[in-house]
Coordinates of N, CA and C in Angstrom, one line a residue:
M2 N 0.8 -1.2 0.0 CA 0.0 0.0 0.0 C 0.9 1.2 0.0
L3 N 0.5 2.2 -0.8 CA 1.2 3.5 -0.9 C 0.4 4.6 -0.3
T4 N 1.0 5.6 0.4 CA 0.2 6.7 0.9 C 0.4 7.9 0.0
Y5 N -0.8 8.5 -0.3 CA -0.8 9.6 -1.2 C 0.0 10.8 -0.5
P6 N 0.9 11.4 -1.3 CA 1.8 12.4 -0.6 C 1.2 13.8 -0.3
E7 N -0.1 14.0 -0.8 CA -0.7 15.3 -0.5 C 0.1 16.4 -1.1
I8 N 0.2 16.4 -2.4 CA 1.0 17.5 -3.1 C 0.1 18.7 -3.2
D9 N 0.7 19.9 -2.9 CA 0.0 21.1 -3.0 C -0.3 21.4 -4.5
E10 N -1.6 21.7 -4.8 CA -1.9 21.9 -6.2 C -1.3 23.3 -6.7
I11 N -0.9 24.1 -5.8 CA -0.2 25.4 -6.3 C 1.3 25.2 -6.3
A12 N 1.8 25.3 -7.5 CA 3.2 24.9 -7.7 C 4.2 26.0 -7.2
F13 N 3.8 27.3 -7.3 CA 4.6 28.4 -6.9 C 3.8 29.4 -6.1
S14 N 4.4 30.2 -5.3 CA 3.7 31.2 -4.5 C 2.9 32.2 -5.3
I15 N 3.2 32.3 -6.6 CA 2.5 33.3 -7.4 C 1.2 32.7 -8.0
D16 N 0.8 31.6 -7.3 CA -0.5 30.9 -7.7 C -0.5 30.3 -9.0
V17 N 0.6 29.7 -9.4 CA 0.7 28.9 -10.6 C 0.4 27.5 -10.2
R18 N -0.6 26.9 -10.8 CA -1.1 25.6 -10.4 C -0.5 24.5 -11.2
W19 N -0.2 23.4 -10.6 CA 0.4 22.2 -11.3 C -0.4 21.8 -12.5
Y20 N -1.8 21.9 -12.4 CA -2.6 21.4 -13.5 C -2.4 22.3 -14.7
G21 N -2.2 23.6 -14.5 CA -1.9 24.5 -15.6 C -0.6 24.2 -16.2
L22 N 0.4 23.9 -15.4 CA 1.7 23.5 -15.9 C 1.7 22.2 -16.7
M23 N 0.8 21.3 -16.3 CA 0.7 20.1 -17.0 C 0.2 20.3 -18.4
Y24 N -0.8 21.2 -18.5 CA -1.3 21.6 -19.8 C -0.2 22.2 -20.7
L25 N 0.6 23.1 -20.1 CA 1.7 23.7 -20.9 C 2.7 22.6 -21.3
A26 N 3.0 21.7 -20.4 CA 3.9 20.6 -20.8 C 3.3 19.8 -21.9
G27 N 2.0 19.5 -21.9 CA 1.4 18.8 -23.0 C 1.5 19.5 -24.3
F28 N 1.2 20.8 -24.3 CA 1.3 21.5 -25.6 C 2.7 21.6 -26.1
A29 N 3.7 21.8 -25.1 CA 5.1 21.9 -25.5 C 5.6 20.5 -26.1
C30 N 5.1 19.4 -25.5 CA 5.5 18.1 -26.0 C 4.9 17.9 -27.4
A31 N 3.6 18.2 -27.6 CA 3.0 18.1 -28.9 C 3.7 18.9 -29.9
W32 N 4.1 20.1 -29.6 CA 4.8 21.0 -30.6 C 6.1 20.3 -30.9
Y33 N 6.9 19.8 -29.9 CA 8.2 19.2 -30.2 C 8.0 18.0 -31.1
L34 N 7.1 17.1 -30.8 CA 6.9 15.9 -31.5 C 6.4 16.2 -33.0
A35 N 5.5 17.1 -33.1 CA 5.0 17.5 -34.4 C 6.1 18.1 -35.2
T36 N 7.0 18.9 -34.6 CA 8.1 19.4 -35.3 C 9.0 18.4 -35.9
L37 N 9.2 17.3 -35.1 CA 10.0 16.2 -35.6 C 9.4 15.6 -36.8
R38 N 8.1 15.4 -36.7 CA 7.4 14.8 -37.9 C 7.4 15.7 -39.1
A39 N 7.4 17.0 -38.8 CA 7.4 18.0 -39.9 C 8.8 18.0 -40.6
R40 N 9.8 17.6 -40.0 CA 11.2 17.6 -40.6 C 11.5 16.3 -41.3
R41 N 10.5 15.4 -41.4 CA 10.7 14.2 -42.2 C 10.5 14.6 -43.6
P42 N 11.1 13.8 -44.5 CA 11.0 14.0 -46.0 C 9.5 13.9 -46.4
N43 N 9.1 14.9 -47.2 CA 7.7 14.9 -47.7 C 6.7 15.0 -46.6
A44 N 7.0 15.7 -45.5 CA 6.1 15.9 -44.4 C 4.8 16.7 -44.9
L45 N 3.7 16.5 -44.2 CA 2.5 17.2 -44.6 C 2.5 18.6 -44.2
L46 N 3.1 19.0 -43.1 CA 3.2 20.4 -42.6 C 4.7 20.8 -42.5
T47 N 4.8 22.1 -42.6 CA 6.1 22.7 -42.3 C 6.3 23.0 -40.8
V48 N 7.5 23.2 -40.4 CA 7.7 23.5 -39.0 C 6.9 24.8 -38.6
E49 N 6.9 25.8 -39.5 CA 6.1 27.0 -39.2 C 4.6 26.7 -39.0
Q50 N 4.1 25.8 -39.9 CA 2.7 25.5 -39.8 C 2.4 24.7 -38.5
V51 N 3.3 23.9 -38.0 CA 3.1 23.2 -36.8 C 2.9 24.2 -35.6
G52 N 3.8 25.2 -35.6 CA 3.6 26.2 -34.6 C 2.3 27.0 -34.6
D53 N 1.8 27.2 -35.8 CA 0.5 27.9 -36.0 C -0.6 27.0 -35.5
F54 N -0.5 25.7 -35.8 CA -1.6 24.8 -35.4 C -1.6 24.6 -33.9
I55 N -0.5 24.6 -33.2 CA -0.5 24.5 -31.7 C -1.4 25.5 -31.1
F56 N -1.4 26.7 -31.7 CA -2.3 27.8 -31.2 C -3.8 27.4 -31.4
Y57 N -4.1 26.9 -32.6 CA -5.5 26.4 -32.8 C -5.8 25.3 -31.9
G58 N -4.9 24.3 -31.8 CA -5.2 23.2 -30.9 C -5.4 23.5 -29.5
A59 N -4.6 24.5 -29.0 CA -4.8 24.9 -27.6 C -6.2 25.4 -27.3
I60 N -6.6 26.3 -28.2 CA -8.0 26.8 -28.1 C -9.0 25.7 -28.1
G61 N -8.8 24.8 -29.1 CA -9.8 23.7 -29.2 C -9.8 22.8 -28.0
V62 N -8.7 22.5 -27.4 CA -8.6 21.6 -26.2 C -9.3 22.3 -25.0
I63 N -9.0 23.6 -24.8 CA -9.6 24.3 -23.6 C -11.1 24.5 -23.8
A64 N -11.5 25.1 -24.9 CA -12.9 25.4 -25.2 C -13.7 24.1 -25.3
G65 N -13.2 23.1 -26.1 CA -13.9 21.9 -26.2 C -14.0 21.1 -24.9
G66 N -12.9 21.0 -24.2 CA -12.8 20.3 -23.0 C -13.8 20.8 -21.9
R67 N -13.9 22.1 -21.8 CA -14.8 22.7 -20.9 C -16.3 22.5 -21.3
L68 N -16.5 22.8 -22.6 CA -17.9 22.7 -23.1 C -18.4 21.2 -23.0
G69 N -17.4 20.3 -23.3 CA -17.8 18.9 -23.2 C -18.1 18.5 -21.8
Y70 N -17.4 19.0 -20.8 CA -17.7 18.7 -19.4 C -19.0 19.2 -19.0
V71 N -19.3 20.4 -19.5 CA -20.6 21.0 -19.1 C -21.8 20.2 -19.7
L72 N -21.7 19.8 -21.0 CA -22.7 19.0 -21.7 C -22.8 17.6 -21.2
F73 N -21.7 16.9 -21.0 CA -21.7 15.5 -20.7 C -21.9 15.2 -19.2
Y74 N -21.3 16.1 -18.3 CA -21.3 15.9 -16.9 C -21.9 17.0 -16.0
G75 N -22.0 18.2 -16.5 CA -22.4 19.3 -15.7 C -23.7 20.0 -16.0
L76 N -24.6 19.4 -16.6 CA -25.9 20.1 -16.9 C -26.6 20.6 -15.7
D77 N -26.6 19.8 -14.6 CA -27.2 20.2 -13.4 C -26.6 21.4 -12.8
Q78 N -25.2 21.5 -12.8 CA -24.6 22.7 -12.3 C -24.9 23.9 -13.2
W79 N -25.0 23.7 -14.5 CA -25.3 24.8 -15.4 C -26.7 25.3 -15.1
A80 N -27.6 24.4 -14.8 CA -29.0 24.8 -14.5 C -29.0 25.6 -13.3
D81 N -28.2 25.4 -12.3 CA -28.1 26.1 -11.1 C -27.4 27.4 -11.2
D82 N -26.4 27.5 -12.1 CA -25.6 28.6 -12.3 C -25.3 28.8 -13.8
W83 N -25.9 29.8 -14.4 CA -25.7 30.0 -15.8 C -24.3 30.4 -16.2
L84 N -23.5 30.9 -15.3 CA -22.1 31.2 -15.5 C -21.1 30.0 -15.3
F85 N -21.7 28.9 -15.0 CA -20.8 27.7 -14.7 C -19.9 27.3 -15.9
P86 N -20.3 27.4 -17.1 CA -19.4 27.0 -18.2 C -18.1 27.8 -18.3
I87 N -18.1 29.1 -17.8 CA -16.9 29.9 -17.9 C -16.1 29.9 -16.6
K88 N -16.6 29.2 -15.6 CA -15.8 29.1 -14.3 C -14.8 28.0 -14.3
I89 N -13.8 28.1 -15.2 CA -12.8 27.1 -15.4 C -12.0 26.9 -14.1
N90 N -11.9 27.9 -13.3 CA -11.1 27.8 -12.1 C -11.7 26.8 -11.1
E91 N -13.0 26.5 -11.3 CA -13.6 25.5 -10.4 C -13.4 24.1 -10.9
G92 N -12.7 23.9 -12.0 CA -12.4 22.6 -12.5 C -13.5 22.0 -13.4
G93 N -13.2 20.9 -14.0 CA -14.1 20.2 -14.9 C -13.8 20.3 -16.3
M94 N -13.0 19.3 -16.9 CA -12.7 19.3 -18.3 C -12.9 17.8 -18.7
S95 N -13.4 17.7 -20.0 CA -13.7 16.4 -20.5 C -12.8 16.1 -21.7
F96 N -12.2 14.9 -21.7 CA -11.3 14.5 -22.8 C -12.1 14.4 -24.1
H97 N -13.3 13.8 -24.0 CA -14.1 13.7 -25.2 C -14.5 15.0 -25.8
G98 N -14.8 16.0 -24.9 CA -15.1 17.3 -25.4 C -13.9 18.0 -26.0
G99 N -12.7 17.8 -25.3 CA -11.5 18.3 -25.8 C -11.1 17.7 -27.2
L100 N -11.4 16.4 -27.4 CA -11.1 15.8 -28.7 C -11.9 16.4 -29.8
L101 N -13.2 16.6 -29.5 CA -14.1 17.3 -30.5 C -13.6 18.7 -30.8
G102 N -13.1 19.4 -29.7 CA -12.6 20.7 -29.9 C -11.4 20.7 -30.8
V103 N -10.5 19.8 -30.6 CA -9.3 19.7 -31.4 C -9.6 19.4 -32.8
I104 N -10.6 18.4 -33.0 CA -11.0 18.1 -34.4 C -11.5 19.3 -35.1
T105 N -12.4 20.1 -34.4 CA -12.9 21.3 -35.0 C -11.8 22.2 -35.4
A106 N -10.8 22.4 -34.5 CA -9.6 23.3 -34.8 C -8.9 22.7 -36.0
M107 N -8.7 21.4 -36.1 CA -8.0 20.8 -37.2 C -8.8 21.1 -38.5
L108 N -10.1 21.0 -38.5 CA -10.8 21.2 -39.7 C -10.7 22.7 -40.2
I109 N -10.7 23.6 -39.3 CA -10.6 25.0 -39.6 C -9.2 25.2 -40.2
F110 N -8.2 24.7 -39.5 CA -6.8 24.9 -39.9 C -6.6 24.2 -41.3
A111 N -7.1 23.0 -41.5 CA -7.0 22.3 -42.8 C -7.6 23.1 -43.9
R112 N -8.7 23.7 -43.7 CA -9.3 24.5 -44.7 C -8.5 25.8 -45.0
Q113 N -8.0 26.4 -44.0 CA -7.3 27.7 -44.2 C -5.9 27.4 -44.9
N114 N -5.4 26.2 -44.6 CA -4.0 25.9 -45.2 C -4.1 24.9 -46.4
K115 N -5.3 24.6 -46.8 CA -5.6 23.8 -48.0 C -4.9 22.4 -47.8
V116 N -5.1 21.8 -46.6 CA -4.6 20.5 -46.3 C -5.7 19.5 -46.2
A117 N -5.6 18.3 -46.7 CA -6.6 17.3 -46.6 C -6.9 17.0 -45.1
P118 N -8.1 17.1 -44.7 CA -8.4 16.9 -43.2 C -8.0 15.6 -42.6
W119 N -8.2 14.5 -43.4 CA -7.9 13.2 -42.8 C -6.4 13.0 -42.7
R120 N -5.7 13.6 -43.7 CA -4.2 13.5 -43.6 C -3.7 14.3 -42.5
L121 N -4.3 15.4 -42.2 CA -3.9 16.2 -41.0 C -4.2 15.5 -39.7
L122 N -5.3 14.8 -39.6 CA -5.6 14.1 -38.4 C -4.6 13.0 -38.2
D123 N -4.3 12.3 -39.3 CA -3.3 11.2 -39.2 C -1.9 11.7 -38.8
F124 N -1.6 12.9 -39.3 CA -0.3 13.5 -39.0 C -0.2 13.9 -37.5
L125 N -1.3 14.4 -36.9 CA -1.2 14.9 -35.5 C -1.6 13.9 -34.5
A126 N -2.3 12.8 -34.9 CA -2.8 11.8 -33.9 C -1.7 11.3 -33.0
P127 N -0.5 11.0 -33.5 CA 0.6 10.4 -32.6 C 1.1 11.4 -31.5
V128 N 0.9 12.7 -31.7 CA 1.4 13.7 -30.8 C 0.4 14.0 -29.7
V129 N -0.8 13.5 -29.7 CA -1.8 13.8 -28.7 C -1.6 13.0 -27.4
P130 N -1.2 11.7 -27.4 CA -1.1 11.0 -26.1 C -0.2 11.6 -25.1
P131 N 0.9 12.2 -25.4 CA 1.7 12.8 -24.3 C 0.9 13.9 -23.6
G132 N 0.1 14.6 -24.3 CA -0.8 15.6 -23.6 C -1.7 14.9 -22.6
L133 N -2.2 13.8 -23.0 CA -3.1 13.0 -22.1 C -2.3 12.5 -20.9
F134 N -1.1 12.1 -21.1 CA -0.2 11.7 -20.0 C -0.1 12.8 -19.0
F135 N 0.3 14.0 -19.4 CA 0.5 15.1 -18.5 C -0.8 15.5 -17.8
G136 N -1.9 15.5 -18.6 CA -3.2 15.8 -18.0 C -3.6 14.9 -16.8
R137 N -3.3 13.6 -17.0 CA -3.6 12.7 -15.9 C -2.7 12.8 -14.7
I138 N -1.4 13.2 -15.0 CA -0.5 13.5 -13.9 C -1.1 14.7 -13.1
G139 N -1.6 15.7 -13.9 CA -2.3 16.8 -13.2 C -3.4 16.4 -12.3
N140 N -4.2 15.4 -12.8 CA -5.3 14.9 -12.0 C -4.8 14.3 -10.7
F141 N -3.7 13.5 -10.8 CA -3.1 12.9 -9.7 C -2.6 13.9 -8.7
I142 N -2.0 14.9 -9.1 CA -1.5 16.0 -8.2 C -2.6 16.7 -7.6
N143 N -3.7 16.9 -8.3 CA -4.9 17.6 -7.8 C -5.7 16.7 -6.8
N144 N -5.3 15.4 -6.7 CA -6.0 14.5 -5.7 C -7.4 14.3 -6.2
E145 N -7.6 14.0 -7.5 CA -9.0 13.8 -8.0 C -9.0 12.6 -9.0
L146 N -10.2 12.2 -9.3 CA -10.5 11.1 -10.2 C -9.9 9.8 -9.7
W147 N -10.0 9.5 -8.4 CA -9.5 8.2 -7.9 C -10.4 7.1 -8.2
G148 N -9.8 5.9 -8.2 CA -10.6 4.7 -8.5 C -11.2 4.1 -7.3
K149 N -11.7 2.9 -7.4 CA -12.4 2.2 -6.4 C -11.4 1.7 -5.3
Q150 N -12.0 1.3 -4.2 CA -11.2 0.7 -3.1 C -10.5 -0.6 -3.6
T151 N -9.3 -0.8 -3.2 CA -8.5 -1.9 -3.6 C -7.6 -2.4 -2.5
T152 N -7.1 -3.7 -2.6 CA -6.1 -4.2 -1.7 C -4.8 -4.5 -2.4
L153 N -4.7 -4.0 -3.6 CA -3.5 -4.2 -4.4 C -2.3 -3.4 -3.8
P154 N -1.1 -3.8 -3.9 CA 0.0 -3.2 -3.2 C 0.3 -1.8 -3.7
W155 N -0.1 -1.5 -5.0 CA 0.2 -0.2 -5.5 C -1.0 0.8 -5.3
G156 N -2.0 0.4 -4.6 CA -3.1 1.3 -4.2 C -2.6 2.4 -3.3
F157 N -3.2 3.6 -3.4 CA -2.9 4.7 -2.6 C -3.9 4.9 -1.4
K158 N -3.4 5.2 -0.3 CA -4.3 5.5 0.9 C -4.7 6.9 0.8
V159 N -5.9 7.2 0.6 CA -6.5 8.5 0.4 C -7.7 8.7 1.3
G160 N -7.6 9.6 2.3 CA -8.7 9.7 3.2 C -9.0 8.5 4.0
G161 N -8.0 7.7 4.3 CA -8.2 6.5 5.1 C -8.6 5.3 4.4
V162 N -8.8 5.4 3.0 CA -9.2 4.3 2.2 C -8.1 4.1 1.1
V163 N -7.8 2.8 0.9 CA -6.8 2.5 -0.2 C -7.6 2.4 -1.5
K164 N -7.1 3.2 -2.5 CA -7.9 3.3 -3.8 C -6.9 3.0 -5.0
H165 N -7.6 2.6 -6.1 CA -6.9 2.5 -7.3 C -6.4 3.8 -7.8
P166 N -5.1 4.0 -8.2 CA -4.7 5.3 -8.8 C -5.1 5.3 -10.3
S167 N -6.4 5.4 -10.5 CA -6.9 5.4 -11.9 C -6.3 6.4 -12.8
Q168 N -5.9 7.6 -12.2 CA -5.3 8.6 -13.0 C -3.9 8.1 -13.6
L169 N -3.2 7.4 -12.7 CA -1.9 6.9 -13.2 C -2.1 5.8 -14.2
Y170 N -3.2 5.0 -14.0 CA -3.5 3.9 -15.0 C -3.7 4.6 -16.4
E171 N -4.4 5.7 -16.4 CA -4.7 6.4 -17.6 C -3.5 7.1 -18.2
A172 N -2.7 7.6 -17.3 CA -1.4 8.2 -17.8 C -0.5 7.2 -18.5
L173 N -0.5 6.0 -17.9 CA 0.3 4.9 -18.5 C -0.2 4.4 -19.8
L174 N -1.5 4.1 -19.8 CA -2.1 3.4 -21.0 C -2.5 4.4 -22.1
E175 N -3.3 5.5 -21.7 CA -3.7 6.4 -22.7 C -2.6 7.4 -23.1
G176 N -1.6 7.5 -22.2 CA -0.5 8.4 -22.5 C 0.7 7.7 -23.1
L177 N 1.4 7.0 -22.3 CA 2.7 6.4 -22.7 C 2.5 5.3 -23.7
V178 N 1.7 4.3 -23.4 CA 1.5 3.1 -24.2 C 0.9 3.5 -25.6
L179 N -0.2 4.3 -25.5 CA -0.8 4.7 -26.8 C 0.1 5.5 -27.7
F180 N 1.0 6.4 -27.0 CA 1.9 7.1 -27.8 C 2.9 6.2 -28.5
L181 N 3.5 5.2 -27.8 CA 4.4 4.3 -28.4 C 3.8 3.5 -29.6
I182 N 2.6 3.1 -29.4 CA 1.9 2.3 -30.5 C 1.7 3.2 -31.7
L183 N 1.2 4.4 -31.5 CA 0.9 5.3 -32.7 C 2.2 5.8 -33.3
W184 N 3.2 6.1 -32.5 CA 4.5 6.6 -33.0 C 5.2 5.6 -33.9
F185 N 5.2 4.4 -33.5 CA 5.9 3.4 -34.3 C 5.0 2.9 -35.5
Y186 N 3.7 2.9 -35.3 CA 2.8 2.5 -36.4 C 2.9 3.5 -37.5
S187 N 2.9 4.8 -37.1 CA 2.9 5.9 -38.1 C 4.3 6.2 -38.7
S188 N 5.3 5.4 -38.3 CA 6.7 5.6 -38.8 C 6.8 5.1 -40.2
K189 N 5.9 4.3 -40.7 CA 5.8 3.8 -42.0 C 4.6 4.3 -42.7
P190 N 4.6 4.3 -44.1 CA 3.4 4.8 -44.8 C 2.2 3.9 -44.4
R191 N 1.1 4.5 -44.1 CA -0.2 3.8 -43.8 C -1.3 4.4 -44.6
P192 N -2.4 3.7 -44.8 CA -3.5 4.2 -45.6 C -4.1 5.4 -44.8
T193 N -4.6 6.4 -45.6 CA -5.2 7.6 -45.0 C -6.4 7.1 -44.1
R194 N -6.4 7.7 -42.9 CA -7.4 7.4 -41.9 C -7.0 6.3 -40.9
A195 N -6.0 5.5 -41.3 CA -5.6 4.3 -40.5 C -5.1 4.8 -39.1
V196 N -4.2 5.8 -39.1 CA -3.6 6.2 -37.9 C -4.6 6.8 -37.0
S197 N -5.5 7.6 -37.5 CA -6.6 8.2 -36.8 C -7.5 7.1 -36.2
G198 N -7.8 6.1 -37.0 CA -8.6 5.0 -36.5 C -7.9 4.2 -35.3
L199 N -6.6 4.0 -35.5 CA -5.9 3.3 -34.4 C -5.9 4.2 -33.1
F200 N -5.8 5.5 -33.2 CA -5.9 6.3 -32.1 C -7.2 6.2 -31.4
L201 N -8.3 6.2 -32.1 CA -9.7 6.0 -31.5 C -9.8 4.7 -30.9
I202 N -9.4 3.6 -31.5 CA -9.5 2.3 -30.9 C -8.6 2.2 -29.7
G203 N -7.4 2.7 -29.7 CA -6.5 2.6 -28.6 C -7.0 3.4 -27.4
Y204 N -7.4 4.6 -27.6 CA -7.9 5.4 -26.4 C -9.2 4.8 -25.9
G205 N -10.1 4.6 -26.8 CA -11.4 4.1 -26.4 C -11.3 2.8 -25.6
T206 N -10.5 1.8 -26.1 CA -10.3 0.6 -25.4 C -9.7 0.7 -24.0
F207 N -8.6 1.5 -23.9 CA -8.0 1.8 -22.6 C -9.0 2.4 -21.6
R208 N -9.7 3.4 -22.1 CA -10.7 4.1 -21.3 C -11.8 3.2 -20.8
L209 N -12.3 2.4 -21.7 CA -13.4 1.4 -21.4 C -12.9 0.5 -20.2
L210 N -11.7 0.0 -20.3 CA -11.1 -0.9 -19.3 C -11.0 -0.1 -17.9
I211 N -10.4 1.1 -18.0 CA -10.1 1.8 -16.7 C -11.4 2.2 -16.1
E212 N -12.5 2.5 -16.8 CA -13.8 2.9 -16.3 C -14.3 1.8 -15.3
F213 N -13.9 0.6 -15.4 CA -14.4 -0.4 -14.4 C -13.8 -0.3 -13.1
V214 N -12.6 0.4 -12.9 CA -12.1 0.6 -11.6 C -12.1 2.1 -11.2
R215 N -12.6 3.0 -12.1 CA -12.7 4.4 -11.8 C -14.0 4.7 -11.2
I216 N -14.1 5.6 -10.3 CA -15.3 6.0 -9.6 C -16.0 7.1 -10.5
P217 N -17.2 7.0 -10.9 CA -17.8 8.0 -11.7 C -18.1 9.3 -10.9
D218 N -18.4 10.4 -11.6 CA -18.7 11.6 -11.0 C -19.9 11.4 -10.0
A219 N -19.8 12.0 -8.8 CA -20.8 11.7 -7.8 C -22.2 12.1 -8.2
H220 N -22.3 13.2 -8.9 CA -23.6 13.7 -9.3 C -24.2 12.9 -10.4
L221 N -23.4 12.0 -11.1 CA -24.0 11.2 -12.1 C -24.1 9.7 -11.7
G222 N -23.1 9.2 -11.0 CA -23.1 7.9 -10.6 C -23.1 6.9 -11.8
Y223 N -23.5 5.7 -11.5 CA -23.6 4.7 -12.6 C -24.9 4.8 -13.3
L224 N -24.8 4.8 -14.6 CA -26.0 5.0 -15.4 C -26.9 3.8 -15.5
A225 N -26.3 2.6 -15.4 CA -27.1 1.3 -15.5 C -26.3 0.1 -15.1
F226 N -27.0 -0.9 -14.7 CA -26.4 -2.2 -14.3 C -25.4 -2.2 -13.2
G227 N -25.2 -1.1 -12.5 CA -24.3 -1.0 -11.4 C -22.9 -0.8 -11.8
W228 N -22.6 -0.6 -13.1 CA -21.2 -0.5 -13.6 C -21.1 0.4 -14.8
L229 N -22.2 0.7 -15.6 CA -22.1 1.5 -16.8 C -21.9 3.0 -16.5
T230 N -20.9 3.6 -17.0 CA -20.7 5.0 -16.7 C -20.8 5.8 -18.0
M231 N -20.8 7.2 -17.8 CA -20.8 8.1 -18.9 C -19.5 7.8 -19.8
G232 N -18.4 7.5 -19.1 CA -17.2 7.3 -19.8 C -17.3 6.1 -20.8
H233 N -18.0 5.0 -20.3 CA -18.3 3.9 -21.2 C -19.1 4.4 -22.5
L234 N -20.2 5.1 -22.2 CA -21.0 5.5 -23.3 C -20.3 6.4 -24.3
L235 N -19.3 7.2 -23.9 CA -18.6 8.1 -24.8 C -17.5 7.4 -25.5
S236 N -16.9 6.4 -24.9 CA -15.7 5.7 -25.4 C -16.1 4.6 -26.4
L237 N -17.2 3.9 -26.2 CA -17.5 2.8 -27.1 C -17.7 3.2 -28.5
P238 N -18.4 4.3 -28.8 CA -18.5 4.8 -30.2 C -17.1 5.1 -30.8
M239 N -16.1 5.5 -30.0 CA -14.8 5.8 -30.5 C -14.2 4.5 -31.0
V240 N -14.3 3.4 -30.3 CA -13.7 2.1 -30.7 C -14.4 1.7 -32.0
L241 N -15.7 1.8 -32.1 CA -16.4 1.3 -33.2 C -16.1 2.1 -34.5
F242 N -16.1 3.4 -34.3 CA -15.7 4.3 -35.4 C -14.3 4.1 -35.8
G243 N -13.4 3.9 -34.9 CA -12.0 3.7 -35.2 C -11.8 2.4 -36.0
A244 N -12.5 1.4 -35.6 CA -12.5 0.1 -36.4 C -13.0 0.3 -37.8
Y245 N -14.1 1.1 -37.9 CA -14.6 1.4 -39.3 C -13.6 2.1 -40.1
L246 N -12.9 3.1 -39.5 CA -11.9 3.9 -40.3 C -10.7 3.0 -40.8
I247 N -10.3 2.1 -39.9 CA -9.2 1.2 -40.3 C -9.6 0.3 -41.4
V248 N -10.7 -0.3 -41.3 CA -11.2 -1.3 -42.3 C -11.4 -0.6 -43.6
T249 N -12.0 0.6 -43.7 CA -12.3 1.3 -44.9 C -10.9 1.8 -45.5
A250 N -10.0 2.2 -44.6 CA -8.7 2.7 -45.0 C -7.9 1.7 -45.8
Y251 N -7.9 0.5 -45.2 CA -7.1 -0.6 -45.9 C -7.8 -1.1 -47.1
R252 N -9.1 -1.0 -47.2 CA -9.8 -1.5 -48.4 C -9.6 -0.5 -49.5
S253 N -9.4 0.8 -49.2 CA -9.2 1.8 -50.3 C -7.8 1.9 -50.7
E254 N -6.8 1.7 -49.7 CA -5.4 1.8 -50.0 C -4.7 0.6 -49.5
P255 N -4.9 -0.6 -50.0 CA -4.3 -1.8 -49.4 C -2.7 -1.8 -49.6
S256 N -2.2 -1.2 -50.6 CA -0.8 -1.2 -50.8 C 0.0 -0.3 -49.8
A257 N -0.7 0.6 -49.2 CA -0.1 1.5 -48.2 C 0.2 0.8 -46.9
G258 N -0.4 -0.3 -46.7 CA -0.2 -1.1 -45.5 C 1.0 -1.9 -45.5

């Protein structure tokens, strides 16, 4: 059993929070990795375009993540306080909303730069998981999103109860493992949409599994059967759509595989 170290969520005395620093680290890592990809022969984007897109992506992550949380998890809070969506300092971000926000930003960027949208999605998909890694580390530092009670030796004692560190599970699987899978898979030519499809399958599968040990938001609870969560409902379509993308990608461009 491990004891949670009670890390102060404020990193410095000037009220810089660790969670904000994790977002900055995620954006910086995405910029660095995308720059490496842009320097490859016949890359889709230039280094300068990568820098421009990071700005678009940051807006998409923050706006989409917050709006997604409000729509998927916080409608009751919004009904009680119509300013709730803009109260970011009170917490509440959704990955699924952030993903939709980033996709919207990609579509806008692709149109303005005359880039094929699916090729842009494939180009950027491998640089997303490190941002997920840092985000989940931020959740851990903030002492939030803990899992169910456990007797496993790597459980953390929080509030007198030993719990699954579900944030660290997500950091490992959705962040590190998914990054390695996508980075090596995309190192060779693949059919258009295949990398994006693999991202959806990978994230959706890992999230579905972790939801079984993660405690749902208190105001939502389990939606059905004593185990079905909103995370399950949002992640299953990702897996199905990802599988559809890969199948159709290889049927249309079998030689690229």
